[in-house]
Backbone as a chain_set.jsonl record, in Angstrom:
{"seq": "XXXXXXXXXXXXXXXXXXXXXXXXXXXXXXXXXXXXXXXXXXXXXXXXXXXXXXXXXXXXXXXXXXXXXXXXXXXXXXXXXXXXXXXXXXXXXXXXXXXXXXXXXXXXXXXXXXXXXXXXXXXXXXXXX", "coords": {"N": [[96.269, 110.919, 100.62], [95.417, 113.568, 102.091], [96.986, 116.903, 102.894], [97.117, 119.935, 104.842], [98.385, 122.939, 104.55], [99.646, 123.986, 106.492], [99.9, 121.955, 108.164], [101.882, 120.576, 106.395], [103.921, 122.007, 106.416], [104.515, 121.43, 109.39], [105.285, 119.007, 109.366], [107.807, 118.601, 107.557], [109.71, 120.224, 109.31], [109.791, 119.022, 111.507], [110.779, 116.648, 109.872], [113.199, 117.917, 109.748], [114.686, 118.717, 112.437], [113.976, 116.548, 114.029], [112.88, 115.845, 116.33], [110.386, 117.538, 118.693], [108.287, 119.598, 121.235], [105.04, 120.844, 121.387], [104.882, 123.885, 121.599], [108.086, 124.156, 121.157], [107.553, 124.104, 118.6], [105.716, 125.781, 118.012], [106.88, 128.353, 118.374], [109.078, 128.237, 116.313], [107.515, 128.704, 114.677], [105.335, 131.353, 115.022], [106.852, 133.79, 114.574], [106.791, 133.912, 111.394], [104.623, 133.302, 110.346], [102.466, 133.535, 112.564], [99.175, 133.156, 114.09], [98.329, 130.51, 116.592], [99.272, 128.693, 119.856], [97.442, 126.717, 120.396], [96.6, 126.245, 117.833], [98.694, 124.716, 116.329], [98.801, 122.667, 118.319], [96.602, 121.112, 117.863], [97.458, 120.709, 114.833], [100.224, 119.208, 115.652], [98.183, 116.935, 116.466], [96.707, 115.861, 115.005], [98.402, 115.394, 112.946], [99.324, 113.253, 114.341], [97.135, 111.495, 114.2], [97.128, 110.704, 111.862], [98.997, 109.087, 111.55], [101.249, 110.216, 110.599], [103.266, 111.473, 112.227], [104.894, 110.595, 115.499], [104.672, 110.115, 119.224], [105.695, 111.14, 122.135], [105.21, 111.185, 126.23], [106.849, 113.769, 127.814], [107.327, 115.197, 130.519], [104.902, 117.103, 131.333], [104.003, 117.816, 128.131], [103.646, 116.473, 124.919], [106.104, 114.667, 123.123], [107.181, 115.039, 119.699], [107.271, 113.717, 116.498], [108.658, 112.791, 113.414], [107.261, 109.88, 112.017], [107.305, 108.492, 110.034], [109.548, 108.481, 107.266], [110.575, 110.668, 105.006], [111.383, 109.826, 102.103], [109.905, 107.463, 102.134], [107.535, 108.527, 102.583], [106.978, 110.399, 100.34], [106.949, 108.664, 98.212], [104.644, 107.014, 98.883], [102.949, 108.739, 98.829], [102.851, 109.386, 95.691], [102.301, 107.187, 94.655], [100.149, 106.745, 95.363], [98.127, 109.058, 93.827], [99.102, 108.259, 91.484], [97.984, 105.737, 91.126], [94.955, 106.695, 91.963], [94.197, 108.015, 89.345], [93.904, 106.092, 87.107], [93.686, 103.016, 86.827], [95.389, 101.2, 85.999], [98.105, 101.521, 87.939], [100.56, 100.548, 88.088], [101.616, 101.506, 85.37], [101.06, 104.135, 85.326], [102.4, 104.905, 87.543], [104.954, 104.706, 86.476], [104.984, 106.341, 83.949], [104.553, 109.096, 85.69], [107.213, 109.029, 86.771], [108.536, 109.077, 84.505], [107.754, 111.458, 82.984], [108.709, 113.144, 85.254], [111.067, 112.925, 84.813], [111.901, 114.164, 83.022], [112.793, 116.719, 83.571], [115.008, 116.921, 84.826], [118.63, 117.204, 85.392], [121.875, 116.007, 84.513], [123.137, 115.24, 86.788], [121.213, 114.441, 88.673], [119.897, 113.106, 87.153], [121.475, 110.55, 87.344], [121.882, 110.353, 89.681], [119.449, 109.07, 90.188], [119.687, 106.796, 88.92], [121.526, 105.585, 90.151], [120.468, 104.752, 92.032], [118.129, 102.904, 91.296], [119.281, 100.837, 90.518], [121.041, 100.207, 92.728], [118.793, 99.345, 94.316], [117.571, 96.952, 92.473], [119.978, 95.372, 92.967], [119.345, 94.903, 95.589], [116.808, 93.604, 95.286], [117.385, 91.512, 93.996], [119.15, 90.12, 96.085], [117.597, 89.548, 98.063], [116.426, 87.621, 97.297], [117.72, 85.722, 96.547], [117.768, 84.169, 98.851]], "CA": [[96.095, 111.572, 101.901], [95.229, 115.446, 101.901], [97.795, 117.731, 103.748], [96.868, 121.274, 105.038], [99.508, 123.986, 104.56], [100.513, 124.191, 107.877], [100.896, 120.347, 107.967], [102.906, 119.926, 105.489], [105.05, 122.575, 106.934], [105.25, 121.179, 110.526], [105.988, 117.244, 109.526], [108.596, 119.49, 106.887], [110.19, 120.896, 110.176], [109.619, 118.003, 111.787], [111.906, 115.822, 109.401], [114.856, 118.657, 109.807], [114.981, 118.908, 113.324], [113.68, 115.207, 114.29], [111.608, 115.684, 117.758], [110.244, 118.957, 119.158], [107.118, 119.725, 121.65], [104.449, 121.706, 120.738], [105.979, 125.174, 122.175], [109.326, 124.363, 120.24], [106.901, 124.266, 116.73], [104.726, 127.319, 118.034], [108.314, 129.389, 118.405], [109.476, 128.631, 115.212], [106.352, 129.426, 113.313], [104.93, 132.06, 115.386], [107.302, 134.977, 113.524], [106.239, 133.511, 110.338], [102.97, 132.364, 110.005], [101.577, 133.836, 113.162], [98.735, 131.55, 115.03], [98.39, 130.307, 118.147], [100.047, 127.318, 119.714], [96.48, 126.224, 120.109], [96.702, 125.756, 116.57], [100.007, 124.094, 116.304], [98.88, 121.534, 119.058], [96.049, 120.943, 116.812], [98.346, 120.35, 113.886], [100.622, 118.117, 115.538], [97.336, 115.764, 116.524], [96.09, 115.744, 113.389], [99.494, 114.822, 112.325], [99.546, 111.963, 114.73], [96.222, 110.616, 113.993], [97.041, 110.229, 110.394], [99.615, 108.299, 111.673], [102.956, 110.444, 110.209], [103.713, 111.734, 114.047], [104.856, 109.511, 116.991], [104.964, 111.259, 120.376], [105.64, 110.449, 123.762], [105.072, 111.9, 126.808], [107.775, 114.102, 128.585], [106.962, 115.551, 131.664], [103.419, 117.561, 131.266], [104.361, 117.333, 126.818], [104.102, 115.673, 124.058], [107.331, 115.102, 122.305], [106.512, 114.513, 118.859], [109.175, 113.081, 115.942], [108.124, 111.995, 112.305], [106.549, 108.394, 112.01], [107.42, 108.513, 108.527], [110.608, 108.955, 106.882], [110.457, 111.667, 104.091], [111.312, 109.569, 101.216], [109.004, 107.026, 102.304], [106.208, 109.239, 102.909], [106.637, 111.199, 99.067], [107.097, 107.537, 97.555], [103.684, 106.476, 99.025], [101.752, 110.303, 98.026], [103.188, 109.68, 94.594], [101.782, 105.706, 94.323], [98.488, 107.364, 95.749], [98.401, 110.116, 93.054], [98.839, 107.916, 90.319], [96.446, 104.713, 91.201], [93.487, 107.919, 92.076], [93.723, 108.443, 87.967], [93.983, 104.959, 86.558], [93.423, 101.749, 87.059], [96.934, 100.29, 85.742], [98.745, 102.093, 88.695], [102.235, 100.377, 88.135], [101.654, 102.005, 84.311], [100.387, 105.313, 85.606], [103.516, 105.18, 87.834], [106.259, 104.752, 85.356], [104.112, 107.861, 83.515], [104.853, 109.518, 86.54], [108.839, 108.915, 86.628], [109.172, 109.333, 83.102], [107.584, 112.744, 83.085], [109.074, 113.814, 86.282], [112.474, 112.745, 84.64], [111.958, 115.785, 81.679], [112.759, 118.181, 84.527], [116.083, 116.47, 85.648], [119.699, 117.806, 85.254], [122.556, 114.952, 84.682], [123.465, 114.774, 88.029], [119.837, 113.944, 89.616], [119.492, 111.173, 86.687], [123.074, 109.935, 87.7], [121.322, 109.838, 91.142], [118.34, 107.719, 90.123], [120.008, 105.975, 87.883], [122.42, 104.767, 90.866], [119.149, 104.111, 93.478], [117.655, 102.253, 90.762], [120.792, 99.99, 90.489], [120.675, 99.856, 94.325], [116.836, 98.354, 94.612], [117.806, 96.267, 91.983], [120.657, 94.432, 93.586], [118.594, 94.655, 97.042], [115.84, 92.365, 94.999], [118.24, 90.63, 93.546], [119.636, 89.812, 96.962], [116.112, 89.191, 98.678], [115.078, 86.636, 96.093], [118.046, 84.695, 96.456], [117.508, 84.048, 100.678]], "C": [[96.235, 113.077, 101.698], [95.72, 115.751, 103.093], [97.468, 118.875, 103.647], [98.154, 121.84, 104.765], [100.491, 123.673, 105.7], [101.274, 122.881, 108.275], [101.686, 119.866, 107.398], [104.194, 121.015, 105.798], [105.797, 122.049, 108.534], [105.944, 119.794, 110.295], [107.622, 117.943, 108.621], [109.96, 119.573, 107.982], [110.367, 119.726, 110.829], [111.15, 116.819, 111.309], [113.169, 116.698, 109.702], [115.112, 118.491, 111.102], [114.639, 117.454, 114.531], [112.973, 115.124, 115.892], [111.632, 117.173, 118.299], [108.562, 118.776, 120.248], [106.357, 120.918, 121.097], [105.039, 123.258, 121.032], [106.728, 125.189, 121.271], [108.541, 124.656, 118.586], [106.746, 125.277, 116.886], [106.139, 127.947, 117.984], [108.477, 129.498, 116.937], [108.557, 129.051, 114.038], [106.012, 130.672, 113.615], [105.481, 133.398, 114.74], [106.861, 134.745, 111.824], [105.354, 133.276, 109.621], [102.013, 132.848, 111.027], [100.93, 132.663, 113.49], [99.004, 131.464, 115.978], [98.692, 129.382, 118.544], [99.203, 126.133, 120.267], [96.111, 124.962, 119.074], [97.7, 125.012, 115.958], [99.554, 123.019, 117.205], [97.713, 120.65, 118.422], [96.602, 120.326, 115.635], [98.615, 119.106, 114.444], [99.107, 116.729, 115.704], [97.072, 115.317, 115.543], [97.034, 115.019, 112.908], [99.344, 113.277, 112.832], [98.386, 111.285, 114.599], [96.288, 110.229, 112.805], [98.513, 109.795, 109.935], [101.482, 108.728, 111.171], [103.587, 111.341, 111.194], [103.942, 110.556, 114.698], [105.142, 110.602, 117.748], [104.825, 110.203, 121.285], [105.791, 111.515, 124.817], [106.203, 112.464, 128.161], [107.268, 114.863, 129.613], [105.299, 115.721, 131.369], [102.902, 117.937, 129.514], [104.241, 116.504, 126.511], [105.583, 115.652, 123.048], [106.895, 114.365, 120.84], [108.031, 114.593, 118.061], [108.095, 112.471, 114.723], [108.402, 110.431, 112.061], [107.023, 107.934, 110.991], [108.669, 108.405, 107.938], [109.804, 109.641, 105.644], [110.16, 110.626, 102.778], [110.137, 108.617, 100.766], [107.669, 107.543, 101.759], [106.108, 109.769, 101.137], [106.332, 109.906, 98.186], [105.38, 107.267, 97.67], [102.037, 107.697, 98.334], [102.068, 109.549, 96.838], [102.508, 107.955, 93.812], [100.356, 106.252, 94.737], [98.02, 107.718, 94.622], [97.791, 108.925, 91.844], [97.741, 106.768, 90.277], [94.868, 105.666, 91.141], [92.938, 107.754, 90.414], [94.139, 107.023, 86.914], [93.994, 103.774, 87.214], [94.767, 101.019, 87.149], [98.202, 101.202, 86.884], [100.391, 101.847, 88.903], [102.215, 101.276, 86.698], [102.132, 103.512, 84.451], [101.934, 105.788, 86.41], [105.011, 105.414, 87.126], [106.107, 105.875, 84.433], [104.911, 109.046, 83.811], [106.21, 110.052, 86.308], [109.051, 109.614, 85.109], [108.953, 111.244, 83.06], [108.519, 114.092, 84.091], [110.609, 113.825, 85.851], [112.852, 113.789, 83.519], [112.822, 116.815, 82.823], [114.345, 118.089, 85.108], [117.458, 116.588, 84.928], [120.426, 116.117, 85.247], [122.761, 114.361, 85.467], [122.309, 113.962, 88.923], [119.809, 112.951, 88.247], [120.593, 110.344, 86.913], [122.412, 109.378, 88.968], [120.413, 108.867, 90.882], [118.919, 106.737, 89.266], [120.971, 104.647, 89.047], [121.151, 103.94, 92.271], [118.449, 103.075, 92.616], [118.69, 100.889, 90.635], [120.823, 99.161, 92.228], [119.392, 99.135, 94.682], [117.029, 97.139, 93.413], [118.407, 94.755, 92.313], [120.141, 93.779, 94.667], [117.458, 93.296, 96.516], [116.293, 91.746, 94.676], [118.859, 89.507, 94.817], [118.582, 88.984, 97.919], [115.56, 88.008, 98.156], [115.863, 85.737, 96.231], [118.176, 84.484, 98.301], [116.421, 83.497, 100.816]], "O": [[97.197, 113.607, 101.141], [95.321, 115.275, 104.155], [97.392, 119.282, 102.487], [99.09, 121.041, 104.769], [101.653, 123.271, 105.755], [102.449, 122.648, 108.558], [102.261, 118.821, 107.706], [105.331, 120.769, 105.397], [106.977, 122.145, 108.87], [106.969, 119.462, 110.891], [108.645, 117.662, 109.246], [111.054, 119.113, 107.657], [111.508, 119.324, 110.602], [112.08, 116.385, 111.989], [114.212, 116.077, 109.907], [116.178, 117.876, 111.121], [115.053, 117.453, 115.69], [112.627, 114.035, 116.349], [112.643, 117.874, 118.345], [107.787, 117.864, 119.963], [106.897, 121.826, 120.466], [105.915, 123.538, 120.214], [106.503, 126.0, 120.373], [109.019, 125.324, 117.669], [107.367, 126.08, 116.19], [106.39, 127.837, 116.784], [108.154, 130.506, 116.309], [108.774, 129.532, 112.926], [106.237, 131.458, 112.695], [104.613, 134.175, 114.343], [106.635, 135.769, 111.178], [105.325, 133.068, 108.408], [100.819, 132.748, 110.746], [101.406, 131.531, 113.407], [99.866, 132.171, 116.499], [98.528, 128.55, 117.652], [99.643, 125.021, 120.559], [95.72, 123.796, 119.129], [97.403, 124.637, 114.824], [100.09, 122.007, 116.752], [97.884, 119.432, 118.468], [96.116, 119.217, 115.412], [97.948, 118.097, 114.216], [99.161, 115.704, 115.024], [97.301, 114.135, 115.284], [96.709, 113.949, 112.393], [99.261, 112.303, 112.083], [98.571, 110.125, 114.968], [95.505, 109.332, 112.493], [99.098, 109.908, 108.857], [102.502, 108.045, 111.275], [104.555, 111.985, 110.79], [103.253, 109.556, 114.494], [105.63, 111.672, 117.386], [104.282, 109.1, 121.349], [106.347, 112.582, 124.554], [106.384, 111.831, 129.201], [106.25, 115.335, 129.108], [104.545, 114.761, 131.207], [101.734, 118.284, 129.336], [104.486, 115.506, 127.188], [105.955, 116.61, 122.371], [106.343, 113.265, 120.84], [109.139, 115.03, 118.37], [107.042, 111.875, 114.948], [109.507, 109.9, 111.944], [107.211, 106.718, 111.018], [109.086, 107.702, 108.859], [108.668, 109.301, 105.314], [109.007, 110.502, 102.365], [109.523, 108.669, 99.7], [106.968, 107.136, 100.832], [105.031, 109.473, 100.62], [105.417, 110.058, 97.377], [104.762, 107.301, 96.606], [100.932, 107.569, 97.808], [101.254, 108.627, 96.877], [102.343, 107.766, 92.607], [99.445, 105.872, 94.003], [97.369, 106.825, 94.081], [96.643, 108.73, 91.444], [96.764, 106.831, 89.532], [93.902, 105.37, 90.438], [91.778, 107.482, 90.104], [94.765, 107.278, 85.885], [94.438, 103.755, 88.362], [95.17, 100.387, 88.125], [99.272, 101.452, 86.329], [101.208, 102.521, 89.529], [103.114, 102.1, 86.866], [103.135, 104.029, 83.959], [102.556, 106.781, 86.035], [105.892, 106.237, 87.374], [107.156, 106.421, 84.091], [105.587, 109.765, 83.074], [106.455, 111.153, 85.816], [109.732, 110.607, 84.853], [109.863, 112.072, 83.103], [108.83, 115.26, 83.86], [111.38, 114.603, 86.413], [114.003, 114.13, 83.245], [113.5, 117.729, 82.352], [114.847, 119.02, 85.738], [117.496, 116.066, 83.814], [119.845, 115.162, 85.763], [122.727, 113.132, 85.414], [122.547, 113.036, 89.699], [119.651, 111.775, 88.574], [120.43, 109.192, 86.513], [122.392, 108.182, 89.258], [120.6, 107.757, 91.38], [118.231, 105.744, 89.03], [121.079, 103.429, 88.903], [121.176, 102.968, 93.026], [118.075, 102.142, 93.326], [118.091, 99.83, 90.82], [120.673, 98.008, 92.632], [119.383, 98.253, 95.54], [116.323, 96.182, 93.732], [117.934, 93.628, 92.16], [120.258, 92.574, 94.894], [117.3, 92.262, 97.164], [115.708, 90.697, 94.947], [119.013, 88.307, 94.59], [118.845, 87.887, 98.411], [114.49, 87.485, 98.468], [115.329, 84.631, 96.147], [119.215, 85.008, 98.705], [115.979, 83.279, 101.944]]}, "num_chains": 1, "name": "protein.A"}
């Protein structure tokens, strides 16, 4: 899924602050980025047609709130990514990890090392039910 700039800054904003109307986005960009809240109401649609927005409607607003969770959402880019350039896409994924794991300080492989442990037990747990 291809993200514009701006999109990947409002769902961004989005995950920190967890529901906003268009206005509340246009404010916080508008010193920053400039634009019109035209263009920000734009955004969020876009956002919500490609399904990582929910909104509902508060008075004469949309209140909008990420569809997605974060980790979710990078998990599913990053299974995208690698199936695009190979065929063997669980392969291509482990590629992925491995490479991405060159870059990683003790503490962040301490961290995956303990989430990996965690999904482990979780299937472990799932399989016997």
């Amino acid at each position: 899924m291809f993200l514009g700039e701006l999109e990947k800054l409002v769902l961004q904003y989005l995950w920190e602050i967890e529901s906003a109307d268009a206005k509340q986005v246009f404010a916080y960009f508008e010193k920053s980025r400039g634009g019109t809240l035209n263009t920000i109401q734009s955004t969020l649609d876009r956002l919500f047609k490609k399904g990582l927005l929910a909104r509902e409607k508060h008075g004469h607003a949309f209140q909008y709130r990420a569809a997605v969770d974060r980790d979710v959402f990078i998990g599913r880019l990053i299974t995208n990514i690698s199936s695009d350039f190979g065929s063997s896409g669980e392969n291509m994924l482990l590629a992925a990890f491995n490479s991405l794991s060159n870059g990683m300080d003790e503490k962040q492989l301490d961290e995956l090392e303990r989430l990996i442990d965690e999904r482990r037990l979780k299937a472990n747990s799932d399989r016997q039910i």
